[in-house]
Amino acid sequence: MCYEIEDHIFGDLIEPAQRLALHQESRLGVRHLHQIVPLDPEPGHPIVLYLTTAGPTPYEEAICRFTTDDTDPAGESARVLPLQHDGVEWDTLLWDYVHRWSVTLPPQPAGTMIRYHLAARVAGTDRWVFADNQALSAEEATDFAIWVDNDPVPDWAWDAVVYHIFVDRFYPGNGRSWRNPERPTGFYGGTLRGVIQKLGYIRDLGCNAIWLSPIFASPSYHGYDAIDLYTIEPRLGTFADFRELVEAAHAQGLRVLLDFVAHHWSHLHPTFISAREDPQSPYRDWYVWRRWPDEYEMFFTVKSMPKLNLRPGPARNYLLRCAQYWLEQGVDGYRLDFAYGPPRDFWADFRRACRAVRPDCWLFGEVVHTAAVQRTFQGVMDGTLDFLLAWALRETFAHKRWDLARFEAFLAAHEAYFPASFCRPAFLDNHDMDRFMFVAGNDVDALKIAALILFTLPGPPVLYYGTEIGMTQKHPIHRGGRSFDVEARQPMRWEDVPSSALREYFRRLIALRHAYPALRYGARQVIHLDAEAGTYAYLRTWRESSVAVAVNLSPQPRRVRWRWPREAWIQTPRDQLNGYTVCVRDGVLEVNLPPKSGALIA
């Protein structure tokens, strides 16, 4: 059966009408949208906040209420600064004028948490409207926060190669076979013991960090609906197994990252049961009710995943302490699920709380949204997963809808748009999207070229379990208006590992990334591009070291040439990946590439 496979990485934003609606929503009314300069303020430097107003309501002044003593900006201790009106611009998609405002906050010392509200007054009235939720009172306003610090991304994160494990589908351990559940959403039997027993495999591959899907007590196979964030899910193992896993991983030079869900948990969580059954429950305010007890906000439309009330209060404090607890048990950082859901000031508190326990913990978010939204997470996280690059890699090398010129145009803009200090872990596929091999029509060469590009760009690579042996699936995740996530979450095919030439290719790629700092830190420069011929090359340069990457997407062999002074090479350059012939004549380097192949020249 043939499928028209469409990546739904960005959900409804794939539709132009949804993009237009998002744009209009982000402009109408009073909007801040975390527009600050600089994005990650340093101690002793002023901070500029920006605001826009637009739509049928006129506004004649705007203010900022802020505190620097960690108190609520709605309180009496808040300072008030007026915003200046910077002018008016025309927005064609909105078909209206947009007013621009700004205010400069005074410099603050390291360790200061700035909490603030922004509001605009309706002309001719005493009515204030607060950004971004359009609240009419400070008590209900969107809370914003900036943590002023000297707190860069931990050094080890830039050198990381992460192996992404879906625990229930990775390995049962102790020689056990996979279970055969009646439904695909059943339990297949992967365990923490199984992960422990495969750490050598992961380390031999060259990865130096593992990211585990949620391991806390949960009624589901995926674990994204916890019922107790302090307990290991018994199906997966015990707390002792967890501790052994962390110690064994660290002994082999592997960092351990946990998947942490702050936006929601299971409707079977004891606090939610109490909140629904008892009108006097102390947990009632932990949730966002539309009409108690049966109507509440949730994760999209999933009734079994109630949304948490993460405004300052007991639910927020509980989650912050949970995050600290697992860091105290030896965890090295978190992949933060659905990070766009919780309020941004929560993440400022989260980062501060985590760094207080582990100053070198790595915190990166799942933000499946526009580049503009992703960039605003600088300062509250170390970075976000690079869904935009994943989309571009899949469009070019799997779907083959982009040529190399389109890919390079995207890549150059993408690299320029995000600050170099914003860490963007990059990947080809994950548990929420069709596997790359399936989308590519099981074209191994396409996977190898895409992996070459992935492992030679700056973002720390994330390798989803099984991608290194070419795991695929039978059907697309999205079909008939429904989602079948289990398609990309099949049990690891350990029987294919011994004979996998593809795995050896990934081993070489990872080893080369570790061997050449230019691939992790270097500037990138295009040195060859012939989209019609299907050839492309770029240079990564760090200090005195240079590494070139060349690819040929054509079904024909190609000779890729570019000018490079011989004196720039310490010794004769070679293709370190596949051993293809490289020649240097009169300052011109040539590499002969077979059909649908690539080279790494150093």
Coordinates of C-alpha atoms in Angstrom, one line a residue:
M1 CA 0.0 0.0 0.0
C2 CA 1.3 3.5 -0.9
Y3 CA 0.9 6.5 1.4
E4 CA 1.2 10.2 0.8
I5 CA 3.3 10.8 3.8
E6 CA 3.1 14.3 5.3
D7 CA 5.2 15.3 8.3
H8 CA 2.9 16.9 11.0
I9 CA 5.9 18.2 13.0
F10 CA 4.3 21.5 13.6
G11 CA 0.7 20.3 13.8
D12 CA -1.9 22.8 12.5
L13 CA 0.8 25.3 11.5
I14 CA 1.3 23.3 8.4
E15 CA -1.8 25.0 7.0
P16 CA -1.5 28.6 5.8
A17 CA -4.8 29.5 7.4
Q18 CA -3.6 28.5 10.8
R19 CA -0.4 30.5 10.3
L20 CA -2.4 33.5 9.5
A21 CA -4.6 33.0 12.5
L22 CA -1.6 32.6 14.8
H23 CA -0.1 35.8 13.4
Q24 CA -3.2 37.8 13.9
E25 CA -3.7 36.4 17.4
S26 CA -0.1 37.4 18.3
R27 CA -0.7 41.0 17.2
L28 CA -4.2 41.9 18.4
G29 CA -4.6 43.4 21.8
V30 CA -1.8 44.1 24.2
R31 CA 1.2 41.8 23.5
H32 CA 4.6 41.3 25.0
L33 CA 5.4 37.8 23.9
H34 CA 8.7 37.8 25.9
Q35 CA 10.3 40.3 23.5
I36 CA 13.3 41.5 25.5
V37 CA 16.8 42.6 24.6
P38 CA 19.1 41.0 25.4
L39 CA 17.3 37.6 25.5
D40 CA 19.6 36.4 28.3
P41 CA 20.5 39.5 30.3
E42 CA 23.8 39.6 32.1
P43 CA 24.4 41.2 35.5
G44 CA 25.0 45.0 35.4
H45 CA 23.4 45.5 32.0
P46 CA 20.1 47.3 31.2
I47 CA 17.2 45.3 29.9
V48 CA 14.7 46.6 27.3
L49 CA 11.2 45.2 27.2
Y50 CA 8.9 45.6 24.2
L51 CA 5.2 45.8 23.8
T52 CA 2.7 46.1 21.0
T53 CA -0.9 47.2 20.9
A54 CA -3.3 46.7 17.9
G55 CA -6.9 46.2 17.0
P56 CA -10.2 48.1 17.6
T57 CA -9.3 49.3 21.1
P58 CA -7.3 52.5 21.4
Y59 CA -4.6 52.7 24.1
E60 CA -2.9 55.9 25.2
E61 CA -0.3 54.8 27.7
A62 CA 1.5 51.7 28.9
I63 CA 3.3 50.8 32.1
C64 CA 5.6 48.1 33.6
R65 CA 5.1 46.9 37.2
F66 CA 8.2 45.0 38.4
T67 CA 9.9 43.7 41.5
T68 CA 13.5 42.6 42.1
D69 CA 12.9 40.9 45.5
D70 CA 11.1 37.8 44.2
T71 CA 7.7 39.2 45.2
D72 CA 4.5 39.4 43.1
P73 CA 4.5 42.4 40.8
A74 CA 0.8 42.8 41.6
G75 CA 1.8 43.7 45.2
E76 CA 2.4 47.0 46.9
S77 CA 6.2 46.7 46.7
A78 CA 6.2 46.8 42.8
R79 CA 7.9 49.7 41.1
V80 CA 6.2 51.3 38.1
L81 CA 7.8 52.6 35.0
P82 CA 6.1 54.2 32.0
L83 CA 6.7 52.8 28.5
Q84 CA 7.6 55.1 25.7
H85 CA 5.7 55.1 22.5
D86 CA 8.1 54.2 19.7
G87 CA 5.9 54.6 16.7
V88 CA 3.4 52.9 14.5
E89 CA 3.9 50.3 11.8
W90 CA 1.5 48.8 9.2
D91 CA 0.8 45.1 9.3
T92 CA -0.5 43.8 6.0
L93 CA -1.6 40.4 7.3
L94 CA -3.5 42.1 10.1
W95 CA -4.6 44.9 7.8
D96 CA -4.2 47.3 10.6
Y97 CA -1.8 49.6 12.4
V98 CA 0.4 48.3 15.2
H99 CA 1.7 50.6 18.0
R100 CA 5.2 49.9 19.4
W101 CA 6.2 50.6 23.0
S102 CA 9.3 50.0 25.1
V103 CA 10.8 50.4 28.5
T104 CA 14.3 50.0 29.9
L105 CA 14.7 48.3 33.2
P106 CA 17.7 49.3 35.4
P107 CA 20.7 46.9 35.5
Q108 CA 20.6 44.3 38.2
P109 CA 23.2 42.2 40.1
A110 CA 23.7 38.5 39.5
G111 CA 21.1 36.3 41.2
T112 CA 18.2 38.7 40.7
M113 CA 14.8 37.4 39.7
I114 CA 12.9 40.2 38.0
R115 CA 9.1 39.6 38.0
Y116 CA 7.0 42.0 36.0
H117 CA 3.6 42.8 34.4
L118 CA 3.0 45.0 31.3
A119 CA -0.3 46.8 30.8
A120 CA -1.8 49.4 28.5
R121 CA -4.6 51.9 29.4
V122 CA -7.7 52.1 27.2
A123 CA -7.9 55.7 25.9
G124 CA -10.3 57.9 27.8
T125 CA -10.8 55.4 30.6
D126 CA -9.1 54.1 33.8
R127 CA -9.3 50.5 32.4
W128 CA -5.9 48.7 32.1
V129 CA -5.4 45.6 29.9
F130 CA -2.5 43.3 30.7
A131 CA -0.3 41.5 28.2
D132 CA -0.5 38.7 27.0
N133 CA -3.7 37.2 28.3
Q134 CA -5.6 40.5 28.1
A135 CA -6.5 40.3 31.8
L136 CA -8.2 43.3 33.3
S137 CA -6.6 43.0 36.7
A138 CA -3.0 42.6 38.0
E139 CA -4.1 39.5 40.0
E140 CA -5.0 37.7 36.8
A141 CA -2.3 39.1 34.6
T142 CA 0.3 37.0 32.7
D143 CA 3.4 36.8 34.9
F144 CA 6.8 37.4 33.3
A145 CA 10.2 36.8 34.8
I146 CA 13.8 37.3 34.0
W147 CA 16.6 35.6 36.0
V148 CA 19.7 37.7 35.8
D149 CA 22.8 35.5 36.1
N150 CA 26.2 34.4 34.8
D151 CA 24.9 31.0 33.8
P152 CA 26.0 29.7 30.4
V153 CA 25.1 26.4 28.9
P154 CA 27.2 23.7 30.6
D155 CA 30.4 23.0 28.6
W156 CA 29.7 19.2 28.4
A157 CA 26.4 19.8 26.5
W158 CA 28.2 21.1 23.5
D159 CA 30.2 17.9 23.3
A160 CA 27.2 15.6 23.8
V161 CA 26.0 12.9 21.5
V162 CA 22.6 11.8 23.0
Y163 CA 21.0 8.4 22.6
H164 CA 17.2 8.7 22.9
I165 CA 15.7 5.6 24.6
F166 CA 12.0 4.8 24.8
V167 CA 12.3 2.6 27.8
D168 CA 9.3 0.2 27.3
R169 CA 10.5 -0.5 23.8
F170 CA 14.3 -0.7 24.2
Y171 CA 15.3 -3.9 25.9
P172 CA 13.6 -6.3 28.5
G173 CA 16.9 -7.4 30.0
N174 CA 18.1 -10.6 31.7
G175 CA 17.6 -12.6 28.5
R176 CA 13.8 -12.1 28.4
S177 CA 11.9 -11.8 25.2
W178 CA 9.6 -9.0 24.2
R179 CA 6.0 -9.4 25.4
N180 CA 3.2 -9.7 22.8
P181 CA 0.5 -7.3 24.0
E182 CA -3.0 -7.5 22.5
R183 CA -2.8 -3.8 21.5
P184 CA 0.1 -1.7 20.2
T185 CA -0.4 0.6 23.2
G186 CA 0.3 -2.3 25.5
F187 CA 3.5 -3.0 27.5
Y188 CA 6.3 -4.7 25.5
G189 CA 8.5 -5.2 28.6
G190 CA 11.5 -2.8 28.3
T191 CA 13.1 -2.1 31.7
L192 CA 15.7 -0.1 33.4
R193 CA 17.6 -3.3 33.9
G194 CA 17.6 -3.7 30.1
V195 CA 19.0 -0.2 29.7
I196 CA 21.8 -1.1 32.2
Q197 CA 22.7 -4.2 30.2
K198 CA 22.9 -2.2 26.9
L199 CA 25.0 0.7 28.2
G200 CA 28.1 -1.0 26.6
Y201 CA 26.3 -1.0 23.3
I202 CA 25.5 2.7 23.5
R203 CA 29.0 3.6 24.6
D204 CA 30.5 1.5 21.9
L205 CA 28.4 3.4 19.4
G206 CA 30.1 6.6 20.6
C207 CA 27.3 8.3 22.4
N208 CA 28.1 10.0 25.7
A209 CA 24.6 10.7 27.1
I210 CA 21.3 8.9 27.3
W211 CA 17.8 10.5 27.3
L212 CA 15.2 8.2 28.9
S213 CA 11.5 8.5 28.2
P214 CA 9.5 9.1 31.4
I215 CA 10.3 6.5 34.0
F216 CA 7.9 7.7 36.8
A217 CA 4.8 5.8 38.0
S218 CA 2.2 5.9 35.2
P219 CA -0.7 3.9 33.8
S220 CA 0.5 4.1 30.2
Y221 CA 3.3 2.5 28.3
H222 CA 4.7 6.0 27.3
G223 CA 4.7 7.5 30.8
Y224 CA 3.8 11.0 29.8
D225 CA 0.9 10.9 32.3
A226 CA 2.6 10.4 35.7
I227 CA 0.7 9.5 38.9
D228 CA 3.7 10.0 41.2
L229 CA 6.8 11.9 40.2
Y230 CA 8.8 10.5 43.2
T231 CA 8.3 6.8 42.3
I232 CA 9.8 4.7 39.5
E233 CA 7.2 2.9 37.5
P234 CA 7.3 -0.7 38.8
R235 CA 7.0 -2.2 35.3
L236 CA 10.3 -0.6 34.5
G237 CA 12.1 -1.4 37.7
T238 CA 12.9 -0.2 41.2
F239 CA 14.6 2.9 42.7
A240 CA 17.6 0.6 43.2
D241 CA 17.6 -0.2 39.5
F242 CA 17.5 3.6 38.7
R243 CA 20.4 4.3 41.1
E244 CA 22.4 1.4 39.6
L245 CA 21.7 2.8 36.1
V246 CA 22.9 6.2 36.9
E247 CA 26.1 4.9 38.6
A248 CA 26.8 2.5 35.8
A249 CA 26.2 5.1 33.1
H250 CA 28.5 7.6 34.8
A251 CA 31.2 4.9 35.2
Q252 CA 31.1 4.5 31.4
G253 CA 31.2 8.2 30.7
L254 CA 27.5 8.5 29.9
R255 CA 25.4 11.4 31.2
V256 CA 21.8 10.6 32.1
L257 CA 18.9 12.9 31.0
L258 CA 15.3 12.4 32.1
D259 CA 12.1 13.3 30.3
F260 CA 10.3 15.7 32.7
V261 CA 6.6 16.7 32.1
A262 CA 5.6 19.8 34.0
H263 CA 2.5 20.8 32.1
H264 CA 0.2 17.9 33.1
W265 CA 0.0 14.5 34.6
S266 CA -2.6 11.6 34.9
H267 CA -6.2 12.0 35.9
L268 CA -5.4 9.1 38.2
H269 CA -2.9 11.3 40.2
P270 CA -4.0 11.2 43.8
T271 CA -4.1 15.1 44.0
F272 CA -6.5 15.2 41.0
I273 CA -8.8 12.5 42.4
S274 CA -8.9 14.5 45.6
A275 CA -9.5 17.8 43.8
R276 CA -12.5 16.3 41.9
E277 CA -14.1 14.5 44.8
D278 CA -13.7 17.0 47.6
P279 CA -14.8 20.6 47.2
Q280 CA -12.6 21.5 50.2
S281 CA -9.6 19.6 48.9
P282 CA -6.3 21.5 49.4
Y283 CA -5.4 20.3 45.8
R284 CA -8.3 22.0 44.1
D285 CA -6.2 25.0 43.1
W286 CA -3.5 22.7 41.6
Y287 CA -5.7 22.5 38.5
V288 CA -7.4 24.9 36.0
W289 CA -11.2 24.4 36.2
R290 CA -13.7 25.6 33.7
R291 CA -16.5 24.1 35.7
W292 CA -15.7 21.9 38.7
P293 CA -15.6 18.9 38.9
D294 CA -15.9 17.6 35.3
E295 CA -14.6 20.5 33.0
Y296 CA -11.0 21.4 33.3
E297 CA -8.1 22.4 31.1
M298 CA -6.0 19.6 29.8
F299 CA -3.2 18.6 27.4
F300 CA -4.9 19.5 24.1
T301 CA -8.1 17.4 24.2
V302 CA -6.8 14.5 26.3
K303 CA -9.2 14.3 29.3
S304 CA -6.9 11.8 31.0
M305 CA -4.1 14.5 31.2
P306 CA -5.3 17.4 33.3
K307 CA -3.3 20.6 33.1
L308 CA -1.6 21.9 36.2
N309 CA -2.0 25.4 37.6
L310 CA 1.6 26.6 37.5
R311 CA 1.0 30.1 38.6
P312 CA 3.1 30.8 41.8
G313 CA 1.8 28.5 44.4
P314 CA 1.9 24.9 45.8
A315 CA 1.7 23.0 42.4
R316 CA 4.6 25.0 41.1
N317 CA 6.6 24.5 44.2
Y318 CA 5.9 20.8 44.2
L319 CA 7.3 20.4 40.6
L320 CA 10.4 22.5 41.3
R321 CA 11.2 20.3 44.3
C322 CA 10.6 17.1 42.2
A323 CA 13.1 18.4 39.6
Q324 CA 15.7 19.1 42.3
Y325 CA 15.2 15.7 43.9
W326 CA 16.1 13.7 40.8
L327 CA 19.1 15.9 40.2
E328 CA 20.2 15.1 43.7
Q329 CA 20.0 11.5 42.8
G330 CA 22.6 11.9 40.1
V331 CA 20.6 12.9 37.0
D332 CA 22.5 15.3 34.7
G333 CA 19.6 17.2 33.2
Y334 CA 16.2 17.2 31.6
R335 CA 14.5 17.1 28.3
L336 CA 11.4 19.3 29.1
D337 CA 8.2 18.0 27.5
F338 CA 5.7 20.3 25.9
A339 CA 7.7 23.3 27.2
Y340 CA 5.5 25.7 25.4
G341 CA 2.6 24.8 27.7
P342 CA 3.7 26.1 31.1
P343 CA 4.0 29.8 31.8
R344 CA 7.4 31.2 30.9
D345 CA 8.0 32.6 34.4
F346 CA 7.7 29.0 35.7
W347 CA 10.7 28.0 33.5
A348 CA 12.7 30.9 35.0
D349 CA 12.0 29.5 38.4
F350 CA 12.7 26.0 37.2
R351 CA 16.1 26.9 35.8
R352 CA 17.1 28.7 39.0
A353 CA 15.9 25.7 41.1
C354 CA 17.8 23.2 39.1
R355 CA 21.0 25.2 38.9
A356 CA 21.0 25.6 42.7
V357 CA 21.3 21.8 43.0
R358 CA 23.4 21.0 39.9
P359 CA 25.1 24.1 38.4
D360 CA 26.1 22.1 35.3
C361 CA 22.7 20.4 34.6
W362 CA 21.5 20.6 31.0
L363 CA 18.0 21.9 30.4
F364 CA 16.4 21.8 26.9
G365 CA 12.8 22.1 25.9
E366 CA 10.4 20.5 23.4
V367 CA 9.0 23.7 21.8
V368 CA 7.2 22.7 18.6
H369 CA 6.6 26.2 17.4
T370 CA 7.9 29.0 15.3
A371 CA 11.5 30.0 15.3
A372 CA 10.4 33.4 16.8
V373 CA 8.8 31.6 19.8
Q374 CA 11.7 29.1 20.2
R375 CA 14.2 31.9 20.4
T376 CA 12.4 33.6 23.3
F377 CA 13.3 30.6 25.5
Q378 CA 16.9 31.7 25.7
G379 CA 17.4 32.8 29.3
V380 CA 15.0 30.4 30.8
M381 CA 16.5 27.2 29.3
D382 CA 19.8 26.2 27.7
G383 CA 18.0 25.7 24.4
T384 CA 15.3 23.9 22.6
L385 CA 15.2 20.8 20.4
D386 CA 15.8 21.8 16.8
F387 CA 12.5 20.8 15.2
L388 CA 13.1 23.3 12.4
L389 CA 16.3 21.6 11.3
A390 CA 14.7 18.2 11.6
W391 CA 11.9 19.5 9.2
A392 CA 14.5 20.8 6.8
L393 CA 16.6 17.6 6.9
R394 CA 13.5 15.5 6.2
E395 CA 12.2 17.7 3.5
T396 CA 15.6 17.6 1.7
F397 CA 16.9 14.1 2.2
A398 CA 13.8 12.0 3.0
H399 CA 10.8 13.5 1.2
K400 CA 13.2 15.0 -1.4
R401 CA 10.9 18.0 -1.9
W402 CA 13.8 20.5 -1.4
D403 CA 16.9 20.8 -3.5
L404 CA 20.3 21.6 -2.0
A405 CA 19.9 25.3 -2.7
R406 CA 16.7 25.5 -0.7
F407 CA 18.3 23.6 2.1
E408 CA 21.4 25.9 2.2
A409 CA 19.1 29.0 2.1
F410 CA 17.3 27.7 5.2
L411 CA 20.4 26.6 7.0
A412 CA 22.2 29.9 6.6
A413 CA 19.2 31.9 7.9
H414 CA 18.6 29.4 10.7
E415 CA 22.1 29.6 11.9
A416 CA 22.1 33.4 11.8
Y417 CA 18.7 33.8 13.5
F418 CA 19.5 31.9 16.7
P419 CA 22.2 33.2 19.1
A420 CA 25.3 31.0 19.1
S421 CA 24.9 30.6 22.9
F422 CA 21.4 29.0 22.4
C423 CA 22.0 25.2 22.4
R424 CA 19.8 23.4 19.9
P425 CA 20.0 19.5 20.1
A426 CA 19.3 18.2 16.6
F427 CA 17.8 15.0 15.3
L428 CA 16.4 13.2 12.3
D429 CA 13.4 11.5 14.0
N430 CA 11.9 10.9 17.4
H431 CA 9.0 9.1 19.1
D432 CA 6.4 11.6 17.9
M433 CA 7.1 11.4 14.2
D434 CA 7.5 8.9 11.4
R435 CA 10.9 7.3 11.4
F436 CA 13.3 8.8 8.9
M437 CA 13.8 5.5 7.0
F438 CA 10.0 5.1 6.5
V439 CA 9.6 8.6 5.2
A440 CA 12.7 8.1 2.9
G441 CA 11.1 5.0 1.4
N442 CA 13.7 2.8 3.1
D443 CA 16.5 4.6 1.2
V444 CA 19.6 3.8 3.3
D445 CA 21.8 6.2 1.3
A446 CA 19.4 9.0 2.1
L447 CA 19.6 8.3 5.8
K448 CA 23.4 8.1 5.6
I449 CA 23.7 11.5 3.9
A450 CA 21.2 13.1 6.3
A451 CA 23.2 11.7 9.2
L452 CA 26.4 13.1 7.8
I453 CA 24.9 16.6 7.7
L454 CA 23.3 16.2 11.2
F455 CA 26.6 15.1 12.8
T456 CA 28.6 17.9 11.2
L457 CA 26.4 20.8 12.3
P458 CA 26.8 22.6 15.6
G459 CA 23.8 21.3 17.6
P460 CA 24.4 18.3 19.8
P461 CA 23.1 15.3 17.8
V462 CA 20.3 13.2 19.2
L463 CA 20.1 9.6 17.9
Y464 CA 16.7 7.9 18.4
Y465 CA 17.0 4.3 19.3
G466 CA 17.1 2.0 16.3
T467 CA 17.8 4.7 13.7
E468 CA 21.4 3.5 13.7
I469 CA 20.3 0.2 12.3
G470 CA 17.7 1.6 9.9
M471 CA 14.5 0.8 11.9
T472 CA 11.4 1.6 10.0
Q473 CA 7.6 1.1 10.3
K474 CA 4.6 -0.3 8.4
H475 CA 2.2 2.7 8.3
P476 CA 2.4 6.5 8.8
I477 CA 1.7 7.9 12.2
H478 CA -0.9 10.3 10.8
R479 CA -3.7 8.8 8.6
G480 CA -7.4 9.3 8.3
G481 CA -7.3 12.3 10.7
R482 CA -5.9 10.1 13.5
S483 CA -2.5 9.7 15.1
F484 CA -0.9 6.3 15.7
D485 CA 2.3 7.2 17.6
V486 CA 3.1 3.6 18.3
E487 CA 4.2 3.2 14.7
A488 CA 7.5 4.9 15.5
R489 CA 7.8 3.2 18.9
Q490 CA 8.3 -0.4 17.9
P491 CA 10.6 -2.6 20.0
M492 CA 14.3 -2.3 19.2
R493 CA 15.4 -5.0 16.7
W494 CA 18.4 -6.4 18.5
E495 CA 18.5 -9.3 16.1
D496 CA 19.5 -6.9 13.4
V497 CA 22.4 -5.3 15.3
P498 CA 25.2 -7.9 14.6
S499 CA 25.0 -7.6 10.8
S500 CA 24.2 -3.9 10.6
A501 CA 26.7 -2.1 8.3
L502 CA 24.7 1.1 8.9
R503 CA 25.5 0.9 12.6
E504 CA 29.2 0.9 11.8
Y505 CA 28.7 4.0 9.6
F506 CA 27.1 5.8 12.6
R507 CA 30.0 4.7 14.8
R508 CA 32.4 6.3 12.3
L509 CA 30.4 9.5 12.1
I510 CA 30.2 9.8 15.9
A511 CA 33.9 9.1 16.3
L512 CA 34.7 11.8 13.8
R513 CA 32.5 14.3 15.6
H514 CA 34.4 13.6 18.8
A515 CA 37.8 13.8 17.0
Y516 CA 37.4 17.2 15.3
P517 CA 36.4 20.1 17.5
A518 CA 35.6 22.1 14.3
L519 CA 32.5 20.0 13.9
R520 CA 31.2 21.0 17.4
Y521 CA 32.4 24.6 17.6
G522 CA 33.5 25.8 14.2
A523 CA 32.1 28.4 11.9
R524 CA 30.4 27.1 8.7
Q525 CA 31.1 28.3 5.2
V526 CA 29.6 27.1 1.9
I527 CA 32.4 26.1 -0.5
H528 CA 30.5 24.4 -3.2
L529 CA 26.8 24.3 -4.3
D530 CA 25.4 23.0 -7.5
A531 CA 21.7 22.2 -6.9
E532 CA 21.2 21.0 -10.5
A533 CA 24.0 18.5 -10.2
G534 CA 23.0 17.5 -6.7
T535 CA 26.3 18.4 -5.1
Y536 CA 27.1 20.5 -2.1
A537 CA 30.0 21.1 0.3
Y538 CA 30.7 23.3 3.3
L539 CA 33.7 23.9 5.6
R540 CA 33.7 23.9 9.4
T541 CA 36.7 25.9 10.8
W542 CA 37.8 26.1 14.4
R543 CA 41.1 27.9 15.3
E544 CA 43.7 26.2 13.1
S545 CA 41.6 23.2 12.2
S546 CA 39.3 22.8 9.1
V547 CA 37.0 20.0 8.1
A548 CA 35.0 19.8 4.8
V549 CA 31.8 18.0 4.3
A550 CA 30.7 17.1 0.7
V551 CA 27.6 15.3 -0.5
N552 CA 26.3 14.0 -3.9
L553 CA 22.5 13.4 -4.1
S554 CA 22.7 12.5 -7.8
P555 CA 22.2 8.9 -9.0
Q556 CA 25.4 9.5 -11.0
P557 CA 29.0 9.7 -9.7
R558 CA 30.1 13.3 -9.3
R559 CA 33.5 15.1 -8.9
V560 CA 33.1 17.9 -6.4
R561 CA 35.8 20.6 -6.6
W562 CA 36.6 23.8 -4.7
R563 CA 39.5 26.1 -4.3
W564 CA 41.5 25.6 -1.1
P565 CA 45.1 26.8 -0.6
R566 CA 47.5 23.8 -0.1
E567 CA 49.3 25.6 2.7
A568 CA 46.1 25.6 4.7
W569 CA 46.4 21.8 5.1
I570 CA 48.8 20.5 7.6
Q571 CA 49.0 17.3 5.7
T572 CA 47.4 15.7 2.7
P573 CA 43.6 15.8 3.2
R574 CA 41.7 12.5 3.2
D575 CA 38.1 11.4 3.3
Q576 CA 37.9 10.1 6.9
L577 CA 34.4 8.7 6.5
N578 CA 34.4 6.3 3.5
G579 CA 37.9 6.6 2.1
Y580 CA 36.9 8.2 -1.2
T581 CA 39.7 9.6 -3.4
V582 CA 40.8 13.1 -2.6
C583 CA 43.2 15.1 -4.7
V584 CA 44.8 18.6 -4.4
R585 CA 46.1 20.2 -7.5
D586 CA 47.1 23.9 -7.9
G587 CA 45.1 24.9 -4.8
V588 CA 41.9 23.0 -6.0
L589 CA 40.7 20.1 -4.0
E590 CA 38.7 17.4 -5.7
V591 CA 36.8 14.5 -4.3
N592 CA 35.2 11.8 -6.4
L593 CA 31.8 10.9 -4.9
P594 CA 29.8 7.8 -5.9
P595 CA 26.1 8.1 -6.5
K596 CA 24.1 9.2 -3.4
S597 CA 27.1 9.5 -1.0
G598 CA 29.1 11.9 1.1
A599 CA 32.6 12.5 2.4
L600 CA 34.2 14.1 5.4
I601 CA 37.5 15.5 4.5
A602 CA 40.1 16.5 7.1

